[in-house]
Each structure stands twice: as structure tokens, then as C-alpha cells.
PDB file of C-alpha atoms in Angstrom:
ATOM      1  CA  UNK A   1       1.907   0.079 -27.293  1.00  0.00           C
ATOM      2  CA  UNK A   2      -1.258   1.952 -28.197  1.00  0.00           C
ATOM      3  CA  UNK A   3      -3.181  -0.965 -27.272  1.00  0.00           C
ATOM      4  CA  UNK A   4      -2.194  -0.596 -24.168  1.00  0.00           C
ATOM      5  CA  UNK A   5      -2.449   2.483 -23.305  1.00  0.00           C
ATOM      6  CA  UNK A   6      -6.268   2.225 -24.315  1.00  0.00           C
ATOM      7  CA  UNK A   7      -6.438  -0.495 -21.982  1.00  0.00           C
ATOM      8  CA  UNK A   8      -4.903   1.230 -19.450  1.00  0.00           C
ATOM      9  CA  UNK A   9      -7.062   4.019 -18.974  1.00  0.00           C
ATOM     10  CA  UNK A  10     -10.386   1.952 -19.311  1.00  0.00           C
ATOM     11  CA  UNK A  11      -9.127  -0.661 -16.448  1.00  0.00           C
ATOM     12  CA  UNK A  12      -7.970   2.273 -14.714  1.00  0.00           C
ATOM     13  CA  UNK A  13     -11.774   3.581 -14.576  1.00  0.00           C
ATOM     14  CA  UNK A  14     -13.067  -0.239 -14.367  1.00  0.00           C
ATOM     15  CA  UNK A  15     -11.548  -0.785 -10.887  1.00  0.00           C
ATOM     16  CA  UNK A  16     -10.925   2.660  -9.700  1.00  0.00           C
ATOM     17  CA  UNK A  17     -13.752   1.314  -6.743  1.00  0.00           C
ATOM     18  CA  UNK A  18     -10.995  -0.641  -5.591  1.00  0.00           C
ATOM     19  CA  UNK A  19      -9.653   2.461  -3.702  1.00  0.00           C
ATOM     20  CA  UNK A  20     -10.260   2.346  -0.048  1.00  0.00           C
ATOM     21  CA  UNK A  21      -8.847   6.089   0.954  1.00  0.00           C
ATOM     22  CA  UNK A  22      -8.282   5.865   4.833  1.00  0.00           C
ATOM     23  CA  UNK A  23      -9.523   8.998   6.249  1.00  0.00           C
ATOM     24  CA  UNK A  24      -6.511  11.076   8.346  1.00  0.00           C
ATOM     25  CA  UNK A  25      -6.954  10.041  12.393  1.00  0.00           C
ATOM     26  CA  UNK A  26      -8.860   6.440  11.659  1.00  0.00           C
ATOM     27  CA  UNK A  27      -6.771   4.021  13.058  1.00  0.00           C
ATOM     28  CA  UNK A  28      -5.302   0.982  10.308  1.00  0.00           C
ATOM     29  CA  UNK A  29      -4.446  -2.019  10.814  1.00  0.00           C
ATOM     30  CA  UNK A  30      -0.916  -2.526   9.897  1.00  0.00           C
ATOM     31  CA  UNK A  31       0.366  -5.214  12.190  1.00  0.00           C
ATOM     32  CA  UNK A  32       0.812  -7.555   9.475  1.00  0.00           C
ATOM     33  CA  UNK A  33       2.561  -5.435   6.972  1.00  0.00           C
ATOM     34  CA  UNK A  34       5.378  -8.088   5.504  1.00  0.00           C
ATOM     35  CA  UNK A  35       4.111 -11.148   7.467  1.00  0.00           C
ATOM     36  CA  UNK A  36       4.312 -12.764   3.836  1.00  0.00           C
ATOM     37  CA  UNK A  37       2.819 -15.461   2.527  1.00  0.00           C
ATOM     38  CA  UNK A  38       1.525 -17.072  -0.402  1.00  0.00           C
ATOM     39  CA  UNK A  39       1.998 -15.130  -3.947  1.00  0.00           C
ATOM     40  CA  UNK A  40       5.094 -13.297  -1.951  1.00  0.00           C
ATOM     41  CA  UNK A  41       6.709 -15.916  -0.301  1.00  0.00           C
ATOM     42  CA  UNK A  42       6.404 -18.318  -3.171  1.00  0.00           C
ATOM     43  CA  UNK A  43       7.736 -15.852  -6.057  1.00  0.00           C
ATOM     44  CA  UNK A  44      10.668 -15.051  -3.118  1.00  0.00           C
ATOM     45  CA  UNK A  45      12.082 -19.035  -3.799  1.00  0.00           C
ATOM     46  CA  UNK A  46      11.552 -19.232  -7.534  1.00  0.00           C
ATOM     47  CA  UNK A  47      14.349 -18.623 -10.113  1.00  0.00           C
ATOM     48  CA  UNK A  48      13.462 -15.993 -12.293  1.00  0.00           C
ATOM     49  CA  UNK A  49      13.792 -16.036 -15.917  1.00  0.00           C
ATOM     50  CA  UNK A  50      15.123 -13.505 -17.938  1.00  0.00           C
ATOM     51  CA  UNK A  51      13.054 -14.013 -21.174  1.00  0.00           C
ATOM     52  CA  UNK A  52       9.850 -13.861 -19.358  1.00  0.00           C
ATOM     53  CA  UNK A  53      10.756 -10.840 -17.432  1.00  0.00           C
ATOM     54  CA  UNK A  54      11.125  -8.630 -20.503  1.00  0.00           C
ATOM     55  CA  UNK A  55       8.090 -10.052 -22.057  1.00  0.00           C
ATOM     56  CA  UNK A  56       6.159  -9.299 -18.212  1.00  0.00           C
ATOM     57  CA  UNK A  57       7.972  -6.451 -17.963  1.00  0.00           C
ATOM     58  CA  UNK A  58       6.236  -4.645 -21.714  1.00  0.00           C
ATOM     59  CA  UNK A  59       3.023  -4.802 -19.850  1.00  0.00           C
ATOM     60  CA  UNK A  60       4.246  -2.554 -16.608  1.00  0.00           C
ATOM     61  CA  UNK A  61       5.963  -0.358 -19.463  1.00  0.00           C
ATOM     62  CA  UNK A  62       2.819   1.648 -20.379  1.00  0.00           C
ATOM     63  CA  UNK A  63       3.283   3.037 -17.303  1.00  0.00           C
ATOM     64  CA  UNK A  64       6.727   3.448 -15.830  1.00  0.00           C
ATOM     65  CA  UNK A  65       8.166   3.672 -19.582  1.00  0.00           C
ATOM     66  CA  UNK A  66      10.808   1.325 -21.175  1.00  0.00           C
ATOM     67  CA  UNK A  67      13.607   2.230 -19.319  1.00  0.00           C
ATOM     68  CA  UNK A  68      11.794   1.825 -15.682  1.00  0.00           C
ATOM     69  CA  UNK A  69      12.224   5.488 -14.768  1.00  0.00           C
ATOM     70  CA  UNK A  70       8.356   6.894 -14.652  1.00  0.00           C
ATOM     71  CA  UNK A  71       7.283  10.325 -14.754  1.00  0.00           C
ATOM     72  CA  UNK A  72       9.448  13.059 -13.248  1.00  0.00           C
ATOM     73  CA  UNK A  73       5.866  14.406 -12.407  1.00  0.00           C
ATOM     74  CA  UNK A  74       5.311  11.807  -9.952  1.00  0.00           C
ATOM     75  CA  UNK A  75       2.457  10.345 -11.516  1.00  0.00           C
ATOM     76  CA  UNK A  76       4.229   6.859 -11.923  1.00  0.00           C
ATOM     77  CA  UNK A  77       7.696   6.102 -10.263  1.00  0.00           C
ATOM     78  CA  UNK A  78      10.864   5.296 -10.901  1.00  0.00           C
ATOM     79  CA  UNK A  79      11.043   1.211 -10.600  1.00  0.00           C
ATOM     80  CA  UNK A  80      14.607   0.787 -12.129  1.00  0.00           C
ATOM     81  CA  UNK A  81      17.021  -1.068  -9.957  1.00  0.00           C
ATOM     82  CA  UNK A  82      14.214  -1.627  -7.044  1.00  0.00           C
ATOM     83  CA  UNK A  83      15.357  -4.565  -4.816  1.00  0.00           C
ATOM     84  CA  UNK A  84      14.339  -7.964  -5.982  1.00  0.00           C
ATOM     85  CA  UNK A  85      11.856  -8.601  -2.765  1.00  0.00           C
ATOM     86  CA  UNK A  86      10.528  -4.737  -3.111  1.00  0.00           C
ATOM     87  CA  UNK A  87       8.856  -4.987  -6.139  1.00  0.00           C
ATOM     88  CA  UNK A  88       7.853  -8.893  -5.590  1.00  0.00           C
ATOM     89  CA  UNK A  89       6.056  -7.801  -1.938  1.00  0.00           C
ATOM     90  CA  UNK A  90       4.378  -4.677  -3.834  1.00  0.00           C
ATOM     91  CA  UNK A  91       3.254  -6.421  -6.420  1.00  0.00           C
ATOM     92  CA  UNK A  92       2.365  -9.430  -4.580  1.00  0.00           C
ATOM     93  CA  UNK A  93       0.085  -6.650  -1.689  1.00  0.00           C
ATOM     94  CA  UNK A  94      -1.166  -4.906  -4.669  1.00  0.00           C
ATOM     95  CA  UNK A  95      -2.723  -8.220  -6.351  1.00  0.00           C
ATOM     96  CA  UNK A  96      -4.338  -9.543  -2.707  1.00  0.00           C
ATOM     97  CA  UNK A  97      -5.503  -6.177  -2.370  1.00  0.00           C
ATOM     98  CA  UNK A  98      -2.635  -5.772   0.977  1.00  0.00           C
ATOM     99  CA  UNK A  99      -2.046  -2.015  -0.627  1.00  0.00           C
ATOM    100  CA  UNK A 100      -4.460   0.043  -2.973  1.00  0.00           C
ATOM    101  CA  UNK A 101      -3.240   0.540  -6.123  1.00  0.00           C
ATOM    102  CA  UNK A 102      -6.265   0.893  -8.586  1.00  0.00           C
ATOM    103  CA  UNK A 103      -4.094   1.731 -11.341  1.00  0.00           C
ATOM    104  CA  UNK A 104      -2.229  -0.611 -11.388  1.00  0.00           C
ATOM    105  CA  UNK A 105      -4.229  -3.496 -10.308  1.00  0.00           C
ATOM    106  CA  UNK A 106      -5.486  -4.647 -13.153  1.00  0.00           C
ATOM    107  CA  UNK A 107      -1.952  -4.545 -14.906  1.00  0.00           C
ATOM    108  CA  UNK A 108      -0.872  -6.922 -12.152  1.00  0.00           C
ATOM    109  CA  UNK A 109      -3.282  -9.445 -12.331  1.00  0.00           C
ATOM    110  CA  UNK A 110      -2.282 -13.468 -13.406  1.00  0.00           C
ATOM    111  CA  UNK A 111      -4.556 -12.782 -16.374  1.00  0.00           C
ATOM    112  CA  UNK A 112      -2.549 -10.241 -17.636  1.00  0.00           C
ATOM    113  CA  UNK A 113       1.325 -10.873 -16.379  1.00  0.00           C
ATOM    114  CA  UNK A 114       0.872 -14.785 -15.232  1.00  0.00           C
ATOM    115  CA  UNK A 115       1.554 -16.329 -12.123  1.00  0.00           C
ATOM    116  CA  UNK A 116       3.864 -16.042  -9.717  1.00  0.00           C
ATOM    117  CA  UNK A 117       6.842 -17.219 -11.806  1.00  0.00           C
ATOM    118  CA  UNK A 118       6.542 -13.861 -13.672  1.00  0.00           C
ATOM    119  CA  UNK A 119       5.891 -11.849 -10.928  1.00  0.00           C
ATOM    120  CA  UNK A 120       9.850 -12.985 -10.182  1.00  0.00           C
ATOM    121  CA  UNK A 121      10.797 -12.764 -13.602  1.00  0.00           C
ATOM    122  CA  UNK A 122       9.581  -9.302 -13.996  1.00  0.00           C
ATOM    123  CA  UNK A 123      11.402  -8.542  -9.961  1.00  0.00           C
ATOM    124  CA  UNK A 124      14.668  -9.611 -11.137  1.00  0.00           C
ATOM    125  CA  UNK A 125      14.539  -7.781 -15.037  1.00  0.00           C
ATOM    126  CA  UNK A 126      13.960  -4.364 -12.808  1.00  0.00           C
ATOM    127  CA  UNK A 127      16.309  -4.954 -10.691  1.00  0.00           C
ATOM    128  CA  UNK A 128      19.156  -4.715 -13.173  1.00  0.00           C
ATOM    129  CA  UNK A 129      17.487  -1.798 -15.124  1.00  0.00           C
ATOM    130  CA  UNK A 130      19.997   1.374 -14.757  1.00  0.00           C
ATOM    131  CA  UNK A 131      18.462   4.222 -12.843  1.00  0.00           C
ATOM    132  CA  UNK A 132      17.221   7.797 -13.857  1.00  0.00           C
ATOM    133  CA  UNK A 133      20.494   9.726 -14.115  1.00  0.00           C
ATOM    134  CA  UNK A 134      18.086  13.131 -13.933  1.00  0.00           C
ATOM    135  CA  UNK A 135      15.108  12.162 -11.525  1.00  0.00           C
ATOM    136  CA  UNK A 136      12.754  15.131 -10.442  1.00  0.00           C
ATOM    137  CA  UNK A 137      14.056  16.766  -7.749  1.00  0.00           C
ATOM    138  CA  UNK A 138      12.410  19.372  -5.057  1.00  0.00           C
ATOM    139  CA  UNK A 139      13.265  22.764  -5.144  1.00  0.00           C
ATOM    140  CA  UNK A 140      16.393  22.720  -2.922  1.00  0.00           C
ATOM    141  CA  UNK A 141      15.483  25.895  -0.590  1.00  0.00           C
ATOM    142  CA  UNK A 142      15.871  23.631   2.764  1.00  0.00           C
ATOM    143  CA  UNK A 143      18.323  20.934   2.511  1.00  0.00           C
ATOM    144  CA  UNK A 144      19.887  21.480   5.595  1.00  0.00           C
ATOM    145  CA  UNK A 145      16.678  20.826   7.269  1.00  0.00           C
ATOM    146  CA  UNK A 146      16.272  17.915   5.408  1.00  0.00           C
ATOM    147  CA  UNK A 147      19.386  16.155   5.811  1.00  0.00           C
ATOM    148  CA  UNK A 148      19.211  16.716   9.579  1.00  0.00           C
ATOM    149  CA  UNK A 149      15.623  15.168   9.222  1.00  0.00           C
ATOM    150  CA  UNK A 150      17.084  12.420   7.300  1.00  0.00           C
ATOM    151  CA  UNK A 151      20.044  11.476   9.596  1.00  0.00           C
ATOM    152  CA  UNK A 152      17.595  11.426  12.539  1.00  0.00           C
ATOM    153  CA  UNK A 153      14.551   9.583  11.143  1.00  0.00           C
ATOM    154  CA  UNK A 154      15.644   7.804   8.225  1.00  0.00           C
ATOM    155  CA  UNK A 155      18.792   6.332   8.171  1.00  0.00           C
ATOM    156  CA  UNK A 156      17.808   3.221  10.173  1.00  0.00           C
ATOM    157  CA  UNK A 157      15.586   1.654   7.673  1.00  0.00           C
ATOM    158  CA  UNK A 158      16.723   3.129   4.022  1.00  0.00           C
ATOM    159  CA  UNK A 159      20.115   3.562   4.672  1.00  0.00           C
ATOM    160  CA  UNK A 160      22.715   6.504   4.953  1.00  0.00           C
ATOM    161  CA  UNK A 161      22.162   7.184   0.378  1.00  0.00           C
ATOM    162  CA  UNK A 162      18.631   6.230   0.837  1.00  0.00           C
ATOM    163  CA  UNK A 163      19.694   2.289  -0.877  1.00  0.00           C
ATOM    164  CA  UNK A 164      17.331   0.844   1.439  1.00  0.00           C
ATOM    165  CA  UNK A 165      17.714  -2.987   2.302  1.00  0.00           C
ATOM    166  CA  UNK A 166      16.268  -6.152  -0.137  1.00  0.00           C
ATOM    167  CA  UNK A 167      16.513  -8.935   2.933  1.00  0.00           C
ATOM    168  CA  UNK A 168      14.380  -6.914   4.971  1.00  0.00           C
ATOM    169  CA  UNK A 169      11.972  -5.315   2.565  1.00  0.00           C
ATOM    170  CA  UNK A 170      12.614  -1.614   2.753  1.00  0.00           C
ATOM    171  CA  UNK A 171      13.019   0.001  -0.777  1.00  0.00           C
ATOM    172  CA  UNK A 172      15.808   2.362  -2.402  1.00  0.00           C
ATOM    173  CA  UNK A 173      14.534   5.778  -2.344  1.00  0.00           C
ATOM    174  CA  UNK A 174      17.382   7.511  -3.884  1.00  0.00           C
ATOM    175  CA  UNK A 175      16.842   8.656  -7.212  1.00  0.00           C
ATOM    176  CA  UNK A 176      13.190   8.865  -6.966  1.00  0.00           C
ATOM    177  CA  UNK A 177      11.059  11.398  -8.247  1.00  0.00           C
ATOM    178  CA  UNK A 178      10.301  14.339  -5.617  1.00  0.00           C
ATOM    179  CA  UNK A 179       6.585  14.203  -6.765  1.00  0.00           C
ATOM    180  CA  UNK A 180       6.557  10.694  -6.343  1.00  0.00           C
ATOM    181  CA  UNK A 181       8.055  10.680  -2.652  1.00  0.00           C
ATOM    182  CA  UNK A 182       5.811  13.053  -1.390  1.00  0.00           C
ATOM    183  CA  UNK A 183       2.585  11.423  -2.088  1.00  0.00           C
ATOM    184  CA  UNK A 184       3.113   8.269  -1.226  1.00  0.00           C
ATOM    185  CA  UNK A 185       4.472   9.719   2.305  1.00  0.00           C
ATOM    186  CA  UNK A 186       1.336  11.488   2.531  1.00  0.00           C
ATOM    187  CA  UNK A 187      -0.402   8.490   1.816  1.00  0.00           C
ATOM    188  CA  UNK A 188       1.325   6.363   4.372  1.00  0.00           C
ATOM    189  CA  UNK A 189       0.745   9.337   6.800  1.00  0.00           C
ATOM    190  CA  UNK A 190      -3.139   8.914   6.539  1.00  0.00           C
ATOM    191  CA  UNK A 191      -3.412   5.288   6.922  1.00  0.00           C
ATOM    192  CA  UNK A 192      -4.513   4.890   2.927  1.00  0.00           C
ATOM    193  CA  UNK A 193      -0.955   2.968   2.137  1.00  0.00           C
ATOM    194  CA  UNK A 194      -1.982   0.114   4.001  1.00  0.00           C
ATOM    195  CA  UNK A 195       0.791  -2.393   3.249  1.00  0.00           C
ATOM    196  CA  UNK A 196       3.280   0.259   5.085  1.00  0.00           C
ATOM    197  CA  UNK A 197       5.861  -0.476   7.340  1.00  0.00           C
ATOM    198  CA  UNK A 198       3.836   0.770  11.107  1.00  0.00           C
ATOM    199  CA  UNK A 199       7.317   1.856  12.212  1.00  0.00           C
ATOM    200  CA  UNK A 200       7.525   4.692   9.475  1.00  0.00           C
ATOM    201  CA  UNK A 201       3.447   5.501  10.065  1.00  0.00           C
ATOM    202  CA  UNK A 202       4.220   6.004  13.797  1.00  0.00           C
ATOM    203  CA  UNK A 203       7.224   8.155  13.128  1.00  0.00           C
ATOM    204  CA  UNK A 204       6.257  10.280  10.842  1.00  0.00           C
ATOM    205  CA  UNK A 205       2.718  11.888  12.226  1.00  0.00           C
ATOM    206  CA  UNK A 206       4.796  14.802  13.745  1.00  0.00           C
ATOM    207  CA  UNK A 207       6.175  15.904  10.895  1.00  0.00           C
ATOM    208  CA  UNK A 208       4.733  19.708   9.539  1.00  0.00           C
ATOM    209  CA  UNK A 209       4.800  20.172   5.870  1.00  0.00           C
ATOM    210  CA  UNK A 210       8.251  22.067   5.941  1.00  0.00           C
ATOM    211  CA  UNK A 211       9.767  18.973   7.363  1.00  0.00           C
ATOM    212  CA  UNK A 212       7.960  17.018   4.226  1.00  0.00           C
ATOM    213  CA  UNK A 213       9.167  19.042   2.013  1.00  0.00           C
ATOM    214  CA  UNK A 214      12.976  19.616   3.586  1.00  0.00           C
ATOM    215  CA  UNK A 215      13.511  15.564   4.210  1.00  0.00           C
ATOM    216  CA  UNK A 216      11.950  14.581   1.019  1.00  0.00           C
ATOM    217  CA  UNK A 217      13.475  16.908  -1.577  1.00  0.00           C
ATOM    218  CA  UNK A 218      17.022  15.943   0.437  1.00  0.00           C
ATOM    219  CA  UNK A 219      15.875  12.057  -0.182  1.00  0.00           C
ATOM    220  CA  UNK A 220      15.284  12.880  -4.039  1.00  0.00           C
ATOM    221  CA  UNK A 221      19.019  14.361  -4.286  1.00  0.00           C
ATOM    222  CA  UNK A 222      20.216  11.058  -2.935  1.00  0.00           C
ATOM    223  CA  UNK A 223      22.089  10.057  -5.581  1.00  0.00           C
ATOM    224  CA  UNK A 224      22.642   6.005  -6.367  1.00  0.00           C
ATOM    225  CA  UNK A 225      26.064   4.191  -7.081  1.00  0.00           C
ATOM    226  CA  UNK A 226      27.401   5.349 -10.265  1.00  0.00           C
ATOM    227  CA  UNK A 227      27.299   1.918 -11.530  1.00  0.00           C
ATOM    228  CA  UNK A 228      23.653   1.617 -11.060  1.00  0.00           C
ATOM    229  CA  UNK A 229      22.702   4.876 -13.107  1.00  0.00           C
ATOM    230  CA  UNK A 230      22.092   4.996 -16.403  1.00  0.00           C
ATOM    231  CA  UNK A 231      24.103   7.735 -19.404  1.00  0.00           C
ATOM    232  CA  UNK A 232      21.343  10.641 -20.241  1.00  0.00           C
ATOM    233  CA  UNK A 233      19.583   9.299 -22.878  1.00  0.00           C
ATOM    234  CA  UNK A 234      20.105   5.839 -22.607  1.00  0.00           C
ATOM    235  CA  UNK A 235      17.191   4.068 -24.374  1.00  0.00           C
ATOM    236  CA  UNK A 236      16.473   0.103 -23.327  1.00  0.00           C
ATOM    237  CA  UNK A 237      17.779  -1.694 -25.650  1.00  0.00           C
ATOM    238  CA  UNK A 238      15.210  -4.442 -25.129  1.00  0.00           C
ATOM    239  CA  UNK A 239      12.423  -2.774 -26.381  1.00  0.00           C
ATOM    240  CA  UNK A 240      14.566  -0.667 -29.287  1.00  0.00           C
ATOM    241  CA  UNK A 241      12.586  -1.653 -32.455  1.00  0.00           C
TER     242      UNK A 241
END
């Protein structure tokens, strides 16, 4: 595992170019956001394997931990029990360079997790990873606000508990970290999340930072079915040496 941590934060430096920060007001492209297509559409029709995703899945482990669950800091997120076609479109965006990821580029490429076989293998092993039972959460001084913001703005796309929707690409967002939720959304607000749904871009340009806050610490109390989450302190048995 210390190997690849050190390799980790020299790729990490390596390719950090590979940013392309959209400044706030430039208009983005984002017409084709999930018009699929080759890495994405082939991994989609492949049968995964469950060897090879636990073997893919050591490599992603460096950063989002054994157990899939990140950092409750928000520096990496929780990518336990992430729909099957989620994690294959982000993946597949992040290695043809559809969404900016320079972290985790080099982590995705063939070289290091194979082809797109493993990039379904590796879909379907997080996909039945249990979930965070104690994700970070905001600080709960507006959740009326939120909700309301939720039920309004929301609900369409990732569902009335934030469990989102695998045949149409839109992720579960309940049970993420706070941290995590609000930079991506400010990310997809500027235009630098370029693989994001336009619908959501459009949508969300009027909120003010209370409404951030409010919807997205409601969205992090979301809690998943109690089948999907995981005892405190469960440990992956997978990787228990």
C-alpha cells in the first residue's frame, strides 16, 4: 500500500497540467454530457468479473480507502454502492479527458487498471460495497431551507432519498460526504465539471451560498436503505490481511 501512495502523490504532481479550471461566466460546452460512446458504452455490455474487480479495485483504494467510503473531509468521496453506469461513465469521462480529474487520472489509466473489462469489473465490485454508516455531515443550522430546496430542485433527477437513477446516469448522493457535495457543486456551477449534466448547471446558477449550504447539508443527511449501509466499523473483508 505504501507503494502506492508514493505513486500517488508523484502522478498526482505529473499530470496536475491536466486541469482545465473553467473560469465562473465562460460559457462550456456541455451538450454532449452522456452521449456515450466507446470506453463507456462498451464496458456498459460487458459482464463484469468479480475477481478482477477486487484486484482493480486495490488500485482506486489508496484513495477512497478499502471499504469505498473516502474522506469525511471531502478530499476523496464516498464510492460505495455508486450505480453500476455512474462510476463506469466517470471513469470512462475521466480517462478521455470528458471531466478533469488530475488526481485521479493517472490511477484510471489502461496501464494501470486495464481495459475496459476492468473498468466493469471494478463498476460492479463498488456497487455492492456497503455504504458509510457515519458520512460527514453539514452543520444542520438550516435544514428546513434545505429540504424545501431539495423537494423543489432536486427530486426530479436524484430521487426523493437522494438514490439517484443507474439507467439514466444520475448518481446516489445520499450518504455522501458534506465536504465532498459542496465542491463538486461548486465545480459544476463554474463550468470546470465539464462532463455535468447541463440541466443541473442551468438550474443551479441562482442559488446564494445559504441555499448551498441549506440543500447540500440536507442531501448529506439523506440517509440510504438500511440494507445498503454498512455496521460502524465494518472493515472489507477483501483486503483483511
Amino acid at each position: 500500500m505504501k507503494g502506492i501512495t508514493m505513486k500517488k502523490a508523484l502522478l498526482s504532481t505529473v499530470f496536475l497540467a491536466l486541469a482545465m479550471p473553467v473560469m465562473a461566466g465562460e460559457k462550456v460546452d456541455t451538450s454532449s454530457w452522456n452521449q456515450g460512446g466507446g470506453e463507456q458504452d462498451e464496458a456498459l455490455h460487458l459482464t463484469p468479473d468479480h475477481q478482477n474487480g477486487i484486484d482493480t479495485y486495490e488500485v482506486c483504494s489508496a484513495c477512497h480507502q478499502l471499504n469505498g467510503w473516502g474522506l469525511t473531509d471531502g478530499t476523496f468521496p464516498q464510492i460505495a454502492g455508486q450505480h453500476f453506469n455512474v462510476t463506469i461513465k466517470q471513469l470512462a469521462d475521466i480517462r478521455a479527458l470528458n471531466r478533469d480529474n488530475p488526481t485521479m487520472y493517472p490511477f484510471a489509466l489502461p496501464s494501470e487498471i486495464g481495459g475496459a473489462q476492468s473498468i466493469a469489473d471494478v463498476a460492479a465490485y463498488i456497487e455492492k460495497l456497503p455504504m458509510n454508516p457515519e458520512n460527514g455531515v453539514g452543520a444542520g443550522d438550516d435544514l428546513e431551507l434545505g429540504e424545501k430546496l431539495y423537494k423543489d430542485n432536486c427530486v426530479r433527477c436524484h430521487g426523493e432519498t437522494g438514490e439517484g437513477n443507474n439507467e439514466k446516469f444520475y448518481p446516489r448522493i445520499h450518504g455522501q460526504h458534506y465536504n465532498y457535495l459542496v465542491r463538486q457543486y461548486q465545480w459544476i456551477k463554474e463550468g470546470k465539471r465539464r462532463n455535468a449534466n447541463p440541466d443541473m448547471v442551468q438550474q443551479i446558477q441562482t442559488f446564494t451560498d445559504r441555499d448551498t449550504k441549506a440543500v447540500l447539508d440536507y442531501v448529506s443527511r439523506l440517509r440510504p436503505p438500511a440494507e445498503m449501509v454498512a455496521e460502524p466499523g465494518w472493515v472489507n473483508p477483501d483486503f483483511d490481511w
